[in-house]
Short mmCIF file of C-alpha atoms and ligand atoms in Angstrom, two decimals:
data_model
loop_
_atom_site.label_atom_id
_atom_site.label_comp_id
_atom_site.label_asym_id
_atom_site.label_seq_id
_atom_site.Cartn_x
_atom_site.Cartn_y
_atom_site.Cartn_z
CA MET A 1005 130.86 -15.03 -72.34
CA ASP A 1006 132.25 -12.20 -74.48
CA THR A 1007 134.02 -9.41 -72.60
CA THR A 1008 131.21 -7.02 -73.55
CA ASP A 1009 128.62 -9.27 -71.89
CA SER A 1010 129.47 -8.73 -68.22
CA TYR A 1011 127.67 -5.38 -68.37
CA TYR A 1012 124.43 -7.09 -69.38
CA GLN A 1013 124.90 -10.02 -67.04
CA GLU A 1014 125.24 -7.71 -64.03
CA ILE A 1015 122.00 -5.97 -64.86
CA LEU A 1016 120.26 -9.31 -65.25
CA ASP A 1017 121.65 -10.43 -61.90
CA GLY A 1018 120.24 -7.28 -60.33
CA LEU A 1019 116.81 -7.97 -61.81
CA GLN A 1020 116.98 -11.52 -60.49
CA GLN A 1021 117.71 -10.24 -56.98
CA GLU A 1022 114.74 -7.84 -57.06
CA GLY A 1023 112.44 -10.60 -58.26
CA ASN A 1024 112.00 -8.73 -61.54
CA LEU A 1025 113.81 -11.04 -63.95
CA ARG A 1026 111.61 -11.95 -66.88
CA SER A 1027 111.65 -14.94 -69.17
CA LEU A 1028 109.45 -16.23 -71.95
CA PRO A 1029 107.09 -18.76 -70.41
CA GLU A 1030 106.34 -21.82 -72.51
CA ALA A 1031 102.65 -21.76 -73.20
CA GLU A 1032 100.91 -24.71 -74.71
CA HIS A 1033 97.30 -23.80 -75.25
CA CYS A 1034 94.47 -26.29 -74.98
CA GLU A 1035 91.40 -24.14 -75.56
CA LYS A 1036 90.86 -22.14 -72.39
CA TRP A 1037 93.60 -23.99 -70.51
CA ILE A 1038 97.35 -23.82 -70.44
CA CYS A 1039 98.88 -27.27 -70.49
CA ARG A 1040 102.08 -27.74 -68.54
CA ASP A 1041 103.86 -30.85 -67.29
CA GLY A 1042 100.80 -32.98 -67.92
CA GLU A 1043 98.55 -30.59 -66.02
CA ARG A 1044 95.79 -28.30 -67.16
CA LEU A 1045 95.65 -24.78 -65.71
CA LEU A 1046 92.71 -22.47 -66.36
CA ASN A 1047 94.13 -19.55 -68.32
CA LEU A 1048 93.38 -16.35 -66.39
CA SER A 1049 96.10 -14.35 -68.12
CA SER A 1050 94.67 -14.32 -71.59
CA ASN A 1051 93.48 -11.36 -73.62
CA ASP A 1052 91.10 -13.64 -75.48
CA TYR A 1053 88.32 -11.85 -73.63
CA LEU A 1054 85.41 -13.31 -75.57
CA GLY A 1055 86.96 -16.77 -75.85
CA LEU A 1056 86.98 -16.49 -79.64
CA ALA A 1057 90.63 -17.47 -80.18
CA ALA A 1058 89.90 -20.78 -78.50
CA ASP A 1059 86.63 -21.28 -80.40
CA ARG A 1060 87.22 -24.10 -82.85
CA GLN A 1061 83.78 -23.84 -84.43
CA LEU A 1062 84.19 -20.18 -85.25
CA ARG A 1063 87.54 -20.89 -86.87
CA ASP A 1064 86.14 -23.79 -88.88
CA SER A 1065 83.28 -21.71 -90.15
CA PHE A 1066 85.72 -19.00 -91.21
CA MET A 1067 87.95 -21.51 -92.99
CA ALA A 1068 84.97 -23.05 -94.78
CA GLY A 1069 83.96 -19.71 -96.23
CA LEU A 1070 87.43 -18.49 -97.06
CA ASP A 1071 88.05 -17.39 -100.60
CA GLU A 1072 91.27 -18.80 -102.11
CA GLU A 1073 92.28 -15.28 -103.10
CA GLU A 1074 92.34 -14.32 -99.43
CA PHE A 1075 94.19 -17.40 -98.29
CA LEU A 1076 97.54 -15.64 -98.43
CA PHE A 1077 100.04 -15.74 -95.61
CA SER A 1078 101.92 -12.65 -96.73
CA SER A 1079 101.04 -9.37 -98.36
CA SER A 1080 104.70 -9.14 -99.46
CA SER A 1081 104.66 -5.36 -99.38
CA SER A 1082 103.66 -2.18 -97.63
CA ARG A 1083 100.09 -1.03 -98.13
CA LEU A 1084 101.44 1.97 -100.00
CA LEU A 1085 103.01 -0.27 -102.63
CA THR A 1086 101.33 -3.54 -103.57
CA GLY A 1087 100.24 -4.76 -100.12
CA ASN A 1088 96.81 -3.13 -100.09
CA PHE A 1089 94.66 -6.14 -100.91
CA SER A 1090 90.96 -5.49 -101.39
CA VAL A 1091 90.13 -7.21 -98.09
CA TYR A 1092 91.78 -4.23 -96.33
CA THR A 1093 89.38 -1.83 -97.99
CA GLU A 1094 86.45 -4.10 -97.21
CA LEU A 1095 87.38 -4.29 -93.54
CA GLU A 1096 87.87 -0.53 -93.24
CA LYS A 1097 84.58 0.15 -94.98
CA LEU A 1098 82.71 -2.31 -92.75
CA MET A 1099 84.26 -0.79 -89.63
CA ALA A 1100 83.54 2.80 -90.64
CA GLU A 1101 79.90 1.92 -91.39
CA THR A 1102 79.54 0.09 -88.09
CA PHE A 1103 81.18 2.82 -86.01
CA GLY A 1104 79.39 5.49 -88.00
CA THR A 1105 82.62 7.40 -88.55
CA GLU A 1106 83.87 8.99 -91.76
CA SER A 1107 86.68 6.47 -92.06
CA THR A 1108 88.86 3.89 -90.38
CA LEU A 1109 92.45 2.85 -91.00
CA VAL A 1110 93.95 -0.53 -90.13
CA PHE A 1111 97.50 -1.11 -88.85
CA SER A 1112 99.79 -4.07 -88.24
CA SER A 1113 99.48 -4.00 -84.45
CA GLY A 1114 98.55 -1.83 -81.52
CA TYR A 1115 102.22 -1.15 -81.04
CA HIS A 1116 102.48 0.17 -84.59
CA MET A 1117 99.33 2.21 -84.04
CA ASN A 1118 100.48 3.93 -80.88
CA THR A 1119 104.06 4.49 -81.97
CA GLY A 1120 102.89 5.76 -85.35
CA ILE A 1121 99.88 8.03 -84.96
CA LEU A 1122 101.18 10.42 -82.32
CA PRO A 1123 104.52 11.21 -84.00
CA ALA A 1124 102.66 11.73 -87.30
CA VAL A 1125 100.00 14.15 -86.10
CA THR A 1126 102.11 16.26 -83.74
CA ASP A 1127 104.94 18.75 -84.01
CA SER A 1128 106.84 21.05 -81.67
CA HIS A 1129 103.79 23.32 -81.40
CA THR A 1130 101.75 20.45 -80.00
CA LEU A 1131 101.19 19.55 -76.36
CA ILE A 1132 100.27 15.98 -75.44
CA LEU A 1133 98.45 15.49 -72.13
CA ALA A 1134 98.56 11.80 -71.28
CA ASP A 1135 97.27 9.77 -68.36
CA LYS A 1136 100.11 8.58 -66.13
CA LEU A 1137 99.15 4.92 -66.68
CA VAL A 1138 98.91 4.75 -70.46
CA HIS A 1139 100.40 1.70 -72.16
CA ALA A 1140 104.12 1.48 -72.99
CA SER A 1141 103.37 1.69 -76.71
CA ILE A 1142 101.77 5.10 -76.19
CA ILE A 1143 104.76 6.25 -74.16
CA ASP A 1144 107.02 5.18 -77.01
CA GLY A 1145 104.84 7.07 -79.47
CA ILE A 1146 105.15 10.17 -77.33
CA ARG A 1147 108.94 9.74 -77.17
CA LEU A 1148 109.11 9.56 -80.96
CA SER A 1149 107.08 12.71 -81.40
CA ALA A 1150 108.36 16.28 -81.42
CA ALA A 1151 105.55 17.37 -79.11
CA ARG A 1152 105.93 18.40 -75.53
CA CYS A 1153 104.22 16.01 -73.16
CA ILE A 1154 102.84 16.31 -69.65
CA ARG A 1155 101.48 13.24 -67.88
CA TYR A 1156 98.57 13.86 -65.54
CA ARG A 1157 97.99 11.75 -62.45
CA HIS A 1158 95.99 8.64 -63.24
CA GLN A 1159 92.36 9.63 -63.88
CA ASP A 1160 92.91 12.99 -62.17
CA TYR A 1161 90.70 15.10 -64.42
CA ARG A 1162 90.91 18.11 -62.16
CA GLN A 1163 94.63 18.21 -62.82
CA LEU A 1164 93.96 17.72 -66.52
CA GLU A 1165 91.57 20.66 -66.47
CA THR A 1166 94.19 22.84 -64.81
CA LEU A 1167 96.81 21.79 -67.35
CA LEU A 1168 94.44 22.62 -70.20
CA SER A 1169 93.55 26.05 -68.95
CA LYS A 1170 97.16 26.88 -68.11
CA ASN A 1171 98.65 25.72 -71.41
CA HIS A 1172 96.02 26.07 -74.10
CA ALA A 1173 97.15 29.48 -75.27
CA ASP A 1174 100.75 28.38 -75.76
CA TYR A 1175 100.16 25.59 -78.28
CA GLU A 1176 98.66 25.25 -81.72
CA ARG A 1177 97.25 21.87 -80.82
CA ILE A 1178 96.69 19.82 -77.69
CA ILE A 1179 95.98 16.10 -77.73
CA ILE A 1180 94.53 14.37 -74.67
CA VAL A 1181 95.60 10.73 -74.63
CA THR A 1182 93.95 8.00 -72.58
CA GLU A 1183 92.96 4.37 -72.56
CA SER A 1184 89.31 3.49 -72.10
CA VAL A 1185 89.79 0.35 -69.97
CA PHE A 1186 93.19 0.68 -68.34
CA SER A 1187 95.29 -2.40 -68.89
CA MET A 1188 96.75 -2.83 -65.42
CA ASP A 1189 94.13 -1.40 -63.03
CA GLY A 1190 91.11 -2.36 -65.11
CA ASP A 1191 89.39 0.93 -64.33
CA VAL A 1192 87.47 2.84 -66.99
CA ALA A 1193 87.87 6.43 -68.16
CA PRO A 1194 84.78 8.67 -68.25
CA LEU A 1195 85.04 9.49 -71.94
CA PRO A 1196 82.11 11.96 -72.09
CA LEU A 1197 83.86 14.06 -69.45
CA LEU A 1198 87.01 14.11 -71.58
CA VAL A 1199 84.93 15.00 -74.63
CA GLU A 1200 83.36 17.86 -72.74
CA MET A 1201 86.76 19.13 -71.61
CA LYS A 1202 88.27 19.01 -75.08
CA LYS A 1203 85.27 20.82 -76.56
CA ARG A 1204 85.94 23.85 -74.41
CA TYR A 1205 88.84 24.66 -76.70
CA PRO A 1206 88.81 24.63 -80.49
CA HIS A 1207 92.29 23.15 -80.85
CA VAL A 1208 92.12 20.22 -78.44
CA MET A 1209 91.76 16.66 -79.73
CA LEU A 1210 91.06 13.39 -77.95
CA TYR A 1211 92.93 10.11 -78.51
CA VAL A 1212 91.47 6.98 -76.92
CA ASP A 1213 93.02 3.50 -76.94
CA GLU A 1214 90.30 0.85 -76.62
CA ALA A 1215 92.64 -2.17 -76.68
CA HIS A 1216 90.73 -3.67 -73.74
CA GLY A 1217 87.33 -2.22 -74.61
CA ILE A 1218 86.69 -3.28 -78.20
CA GLY A 1219 84.54 -6.38 -78.43
CA VAL A 1220 83.91 -6.42 -74.71
CA ARG A 1221 81.96 -3.24 -73.99
CA GLY A 1222 78.99 -1.58 -75.63
CA LYS A 1223 75.74 -3.10 -76.91
CA HIS A 1224 77.32 -4.02 -80.23
CA GLY A 1225 80.77 -4.64 -78.83
CA LEU A 1226 82.20 -1.42 -80.20
CA GLY A 1227 83.87 -0.51 -76.95
CA VAL A 1228 83.52 1.91 -74.05
CA ALA A 1229 82.95 4.78 -76.49
CA GLU A 1230 79.81 3.01 -77.67
CA GLU A 1231 78.73 2.19 -74.12
CA GLN A 1232 79.20 5.82 -73.09
CA GLY A 1233 77.66 7.19 -76.28
CA CYS A 1234 80.52 9.30 -77.62
CA ILE A 1235 82.01 7.50 -80.64
CA GLN A 1236 81.53 10.54 -82.87
CA ASP A 1237 83.24 12.90 -80.45
CA ILE A 1238 86.59 11.14 -80.26
CA ASP A 1239 89.12 12.36 -82.80
CA PHE A 1240 91.29 9.22 -82.73
CA LEU A 1241 89.23 6.23 -81.60
CA CYS A 1242 91.83 3.46 -81.56
CA GLY A 1243 91.75 -0.21 -80.73
CA THR A 1244 93.49 -3.50 -81.36
CA PHE A 1245 92.50 -6.83 -82.88
CA GLY A 1246 94.84 -9.00 -80.80
CA LYS A 1247 92.70 -9.19 -77.68
CA ALA A 1248 88.92 -9.74 -77.68
CA MET A 1249 88.92 -9.84 -81.49
CA ALA A 1250 91.16 -12.93 -81.47
CA SER A 1251 93.19 -11.68 -84.41
CA VAL A 1252 96.14 -9.36 -84.99
CA GLY A 1253 96.33 -5.71 -85.97
CA ALA A 1254 94.79 -2.43 -84.88
CA TYR A 1255 92.59 0.39 -86.14
CA VAL A 1256 91.71 4.01 -85.77
CA ALA A 1257 88.24 5.36 -86.48
CA CYS A 1258 88.56 9.01 -87.43
CA ARG A 1259 87.67 11.79 -89.85
CA LYS A 1260 88.69 11.37 -93.49
CA VAL A 1261 91.26 14.12 -93.41
CA LEU A 1262 93.06 12.52 -90.49
CA ARG A 1263 93.10 9.17 -92.26
CA GLU A 1264 94.56 10.73 -95.38
CA PHE A 1265 97.14 12.53 -93.30
CA LEU A 1266 98.18 9.27 -91.61
CA VAL A 1267 98.50 7.52 -94.96
CA ASN A 1268 100.96 10.24 -95.93
CA ARG A 1269 102.87 10.68 -92.71
CA MET A 1270 102.62 7.66 -90.44
CA ARG A 1271 105.93 5.87 -90.60
CA THR A 1272 104.79 2.65 -88.90
CA LEU A 1273 102.13 2.33 -91.59
CA ILE A 1274 104.25 3.32 -94.55
CA PHE A 1275 107.48 1.47 -93.81
CA THR A 1276 106.22 -1.95 -92.81
CA THR A 1277 104.84 -4.98 -94.60
CA ALA A 1278 101.06 -5.02 -94.49
CA LEU A 1279 99.35 -7.74 -92.47
CA PRO A 1280 98.76 -10.96 -94.40
CA PRO A 1281 95.42 -10.92 -96.24
CA VAL A 1282 94.30 -14.06 -94.43
CA ASN A 1283 94.60 -12.27 -91.08
CA VAL A 1284 92.68 -9.28 -92.35
CA ALA A 1285 89.96 -11.58 -93.68
CA TRP A 1286 89.71 -13.25 -90.25
CA THR A 1287 89.51 -9.86 -88.54
CA LYS A 1288 86.69 -8.87 -90.87
CA PHE A 1289 84.93 -12.14 -90.12
CA VAL A 1290 85.22 -11.66 -86.36
CA PHE A 1291 84.24 -8.00 -86.51
CA GLY A 1292 81.16 -9.01 -88.47
CA HIS A 1293 80.19 -11.34 -85.62
CA LEU A 1294 80.70 -8.90 -82.74
CA ASP A 1295 77.11 -7.73 -82.69
CA GLY A 1296 75.85 -11.25 -81.98
CA LEU A 1297 78.08 -11.81 -78.96
CA GLN A 1298 76.13 -9.82 -76.41
CA GLU A 1299 75.51 -12.93 -74.30
CA LYS A 1300 79.25 -13.50 -73.96
CA ARG A 1301 79.75 -9.86 -73.02
CA GLU A 1302 77.08 -10.12 -70.36
CA HIS A 1303 78.55 -13.32 -68.94
CA LEU A 1304 81.99 -11.73 -68.85
CA ALA A 1305 80.57 -8.69 -67.05
CA ALA A 1306 78.84 -10.92 -64.49
CA ILE A 1307 81.86 -13.07 -63.60
CA SER A 1308 84.05 -9.97 -63.51
CA ALA A 1309 81.76 -8.31 -60.98
CA ARG A 1310 81.92 -11.48 -58.88
CA LEU A 1311 85.71 -11.48 -58.87
CA ARG A 1312 85.96 -7.77 -58.08
CA ASP A 1313 83.57 -8.15 -55.16
CA ALA A 1314 85.51 -11.13 -53.83
CA VAL A 1315 88.86 -9.34 -54.10
CA ARG A 1316 87.45 -6.32 -52.23
CA ALA A 1317 85.86 -8.55 -49.62
CA LYS A 1318 89.34 -9.92 -48.88
CA GLY A 1319 90.42 -6.38 -48.07
CA TYR A 1320 92.33 -5.53 -51.24
CA ASP A 1321 92.02 -2.11 -52.75
CA CYS A 1322 90.70 -2.83 -56.24
CA PRO A 1323 90.06 0.00 -58.69
CA SER A 1324 88.79 -2.32 -61.44
CA GLU A 1325 85.51 -1.69 -63.25
CA SER A 1326 86.08 -4.34 -65.89
CA HIS A 1327 87.18 -7.89 -66.66
CA ILE A 1328 90.76 -6.94 -65.75
CA VAL A 1329 91.06 -7.38 -62.02
CA PRO A 1330 94.33 -6.71 -60.20
CA LEU A 1331 95.19 -8.20 -56.84
CA THR A 1332 97.88 -5.83 -55.69
CA VAL A 1333 100.33 -7.26 -53.18
CA GLY A 1334 103.10 -4.64 -53.44
CA GLU A 1335 106.42 -6.37 -53.44
CA SER A 1336 107.57 -8.25 -56.57
CA GLY A 1337 108.81 -11.37 -54.79
CA LYS A 1338 105.47 -11.70 -53.06
CA ALA A 1339 103.61 -11.39 -56.35
CA VAL A 1340 105.75 -14.13 -57.87
CA LEU A 1341 105.12 -16.46 -54.93
CA LYS A 1342 101.41 -15.82 -54.94
CA ALA A 1343 101.23 -16.47 -58.68
CA CYS A 1344 103.02 -19.81 -58.16
CA GLU A 1345 100.49 -20.71 -55.52
CA PHE A 1346 97.54 -20.06 -57.84
CA GLN A 1347 99.28 -22.04 -60.55
CA ARG A 1348 99.79 -24.98 -58.21
CA LYS A 1349 96.08 -24.90 -57.57
CA GLY A 1350 95.20 -24.97 -61.26
CA PHE A 1351 94.86 -21.32 -62.21
CA TYR A 1352 97.27 -19.77 -64.65
CA VAL A 1353 97.77 -16.29 -63.24
CA LEU A 1354 100.90 -14.25 -63.85
CA PRO A 1355 102.60 -11.61 -61.72
CA VAL A 1356 102.94 -8.13 -63.17
CA ARG A 1357 105.95 -6.22 -61.91
CA PRO A 1358 107.87 -3.00 -62.56
CA PRO A 1359 108.50 -1.51 -65.04
CA THR A 1360 105.09 -2.61 -66.35
CA VAL A 1361 103.50 -1.19 -63.17
CA PRO A 1362 104.84 1.43 -60.73
CA GLU A 1363 107.35 0.35 -58.04
CA GLY A 1364 105.69 -1.17 -55.02
CA THR A 1365 102.48 -2.11 -56.84
CA SER A 1366 103.40 -5.56 -58.09
CA ARG A 1367 100.29 -7.60 -58.54
CA LEU A 1368 98.53 -10.60 -59.88
CA ARG A 1369 96.54 -9.60 -62.87
CA PHE A 1370 93.41 -11.63 -63.47
CA SER A 1371 92.13 -11.16 -66.92
CA LEU A 1372 88.86 -12.99 -67.32
CA THR A 1373 87.37 -14.33 -70.51
CA ALA A 1374 83.86 -15.35 -71.50
CA ALA A 1375 85.10 -18.95 -71.67
CA VAL A 1376 85.43 -18.99 -67.87
CA THR A 1377 82.31 -20.64 -66.42
CA ASP A 1378 80.46 -19.91 -63.20
CA GLU A 1379 81.82 -23.22 -61.87
CA ASP A 1380 85.38 -22.15 -62.69
CA MET A 1381 84.66 -18.99 -60.71
CA ASP A 1382 83.35 -20.98 -57.74
CA ARG A 1383 86.66 -22.86 -57.57
CA LEU A 1384 88.71 -19.71 -58.00
CA LEU A 1385 86.89 -17.75 -55.30
CA GLU A 1386 87.26 -20.63 -52.89
CA ILE A 1387 91.04 -20.34 -52.91
CA LEU A 1388 91.25 -16.54 -53.12
CA ASP A 1389 92.97 -15.01 -50.14
C1 LIG B 899 98.00 -4.65 -75.91
C2 LIG B 899 97.97 -3.18 -76.00
C3 LIG B 899 98.52 -2.51 -77.11
C4 LIG B 899 99.37 -3.23 -78.10
O1 LIG B 899 98.61 -3.89 -79.05
P1 LIG B 899 99.29 -5.02 -79.91
O2 LIG B 899 98.34 -5.23 -81.03
O3 LIG B 899 99.44 -6.21 -79.03
O4 LIG B 899 100.62 -4.52 -80.38
C5 LIG B 899 98.34 -1.16 -77.21
N1 LIG B 899 97.65 -0.47 -76.27
C6 LIG B 899 97.15 -1.07 -75.18
C7 LIG B 899 96.42 -0.25 -74.17
C8 LIG B 899 97.29 -2.43 -75.01
O5 LIG B 899 96.83 -3.02 -73.93
#
């Protein structure tokens, strides 16, 4: 060990003692299972919510139709230089038409999206009002921005209302920031209520991250905003391609002027190599199929409701209204042990611990996918306790 390393080692030792030490788990994927030491565990920690990433047929049909021009594994440049292949424009056009918004803009990842948009569209005369439980990438975006930020208690819209009325006169702009389906509690924000609140003031905008909603919710799979009928009323309707869409990247659906502004000011768009054209082509392919996947969405909704009911019946407090279902045990060590137990019994569930979730709320996080069958659920519910 170098002399400088003892500092880091001590911190790691501390994490180990608290049961919060992390490592990169080896994950060999066999369709909907994780294969480990000759055993097959049902993957209940995947974001492949529609089971599309594990769908061999879908991939084959994409490959069969792939144009050689699009079969490129690098764009070799930022989109502002020579990286803006035509498939980007095609995807953005398709998405804007489908969402019915003036425009969309595609990014390299959700992390790029959330760390890029907020710093670009805010300044020191801006106030950001963000839900206490927004994703780490949003927090980092807020940190990079010059805006002032106040976090309101999770889904406490009365507090948000108070903050708006108290602060609106002091800022040129206010941006309310929320997720639609929250990634750790699995509960769902009432977007029309937020729309109504922002409309009371002319200078308030709404930013919604649908990372866990796109593909999964809404009649056409366009997310919670579609389900709740307010796509047009959200100023920055964001989402990612890495989860239900089985791809990589992210998007915002927004007005043209905001898109143009981002192209000029968003550093995580400007100063990074554009996604490889082959990935963008795959995203376009999957997005084009979303409408036809209603059966998968309905199955996912049904098994999710079953799991939520079972968790509540065991006496756990469970705020979930989605396919993300936490089983909150409190202490980190306990969460780790419980996860091991599920894994021994054939279910790949992972513990989620601080700092991902608040102290004392360590949990198992079940994230269901449409590939999970009713029979899989029978077996899971049998061992739930
Ligand atoms: C996963 C996630 C992201 C990050 O998206 P990536 O494409 O994986 O970088 C952003 N926001 C939320 C709410 C997420 O859950």
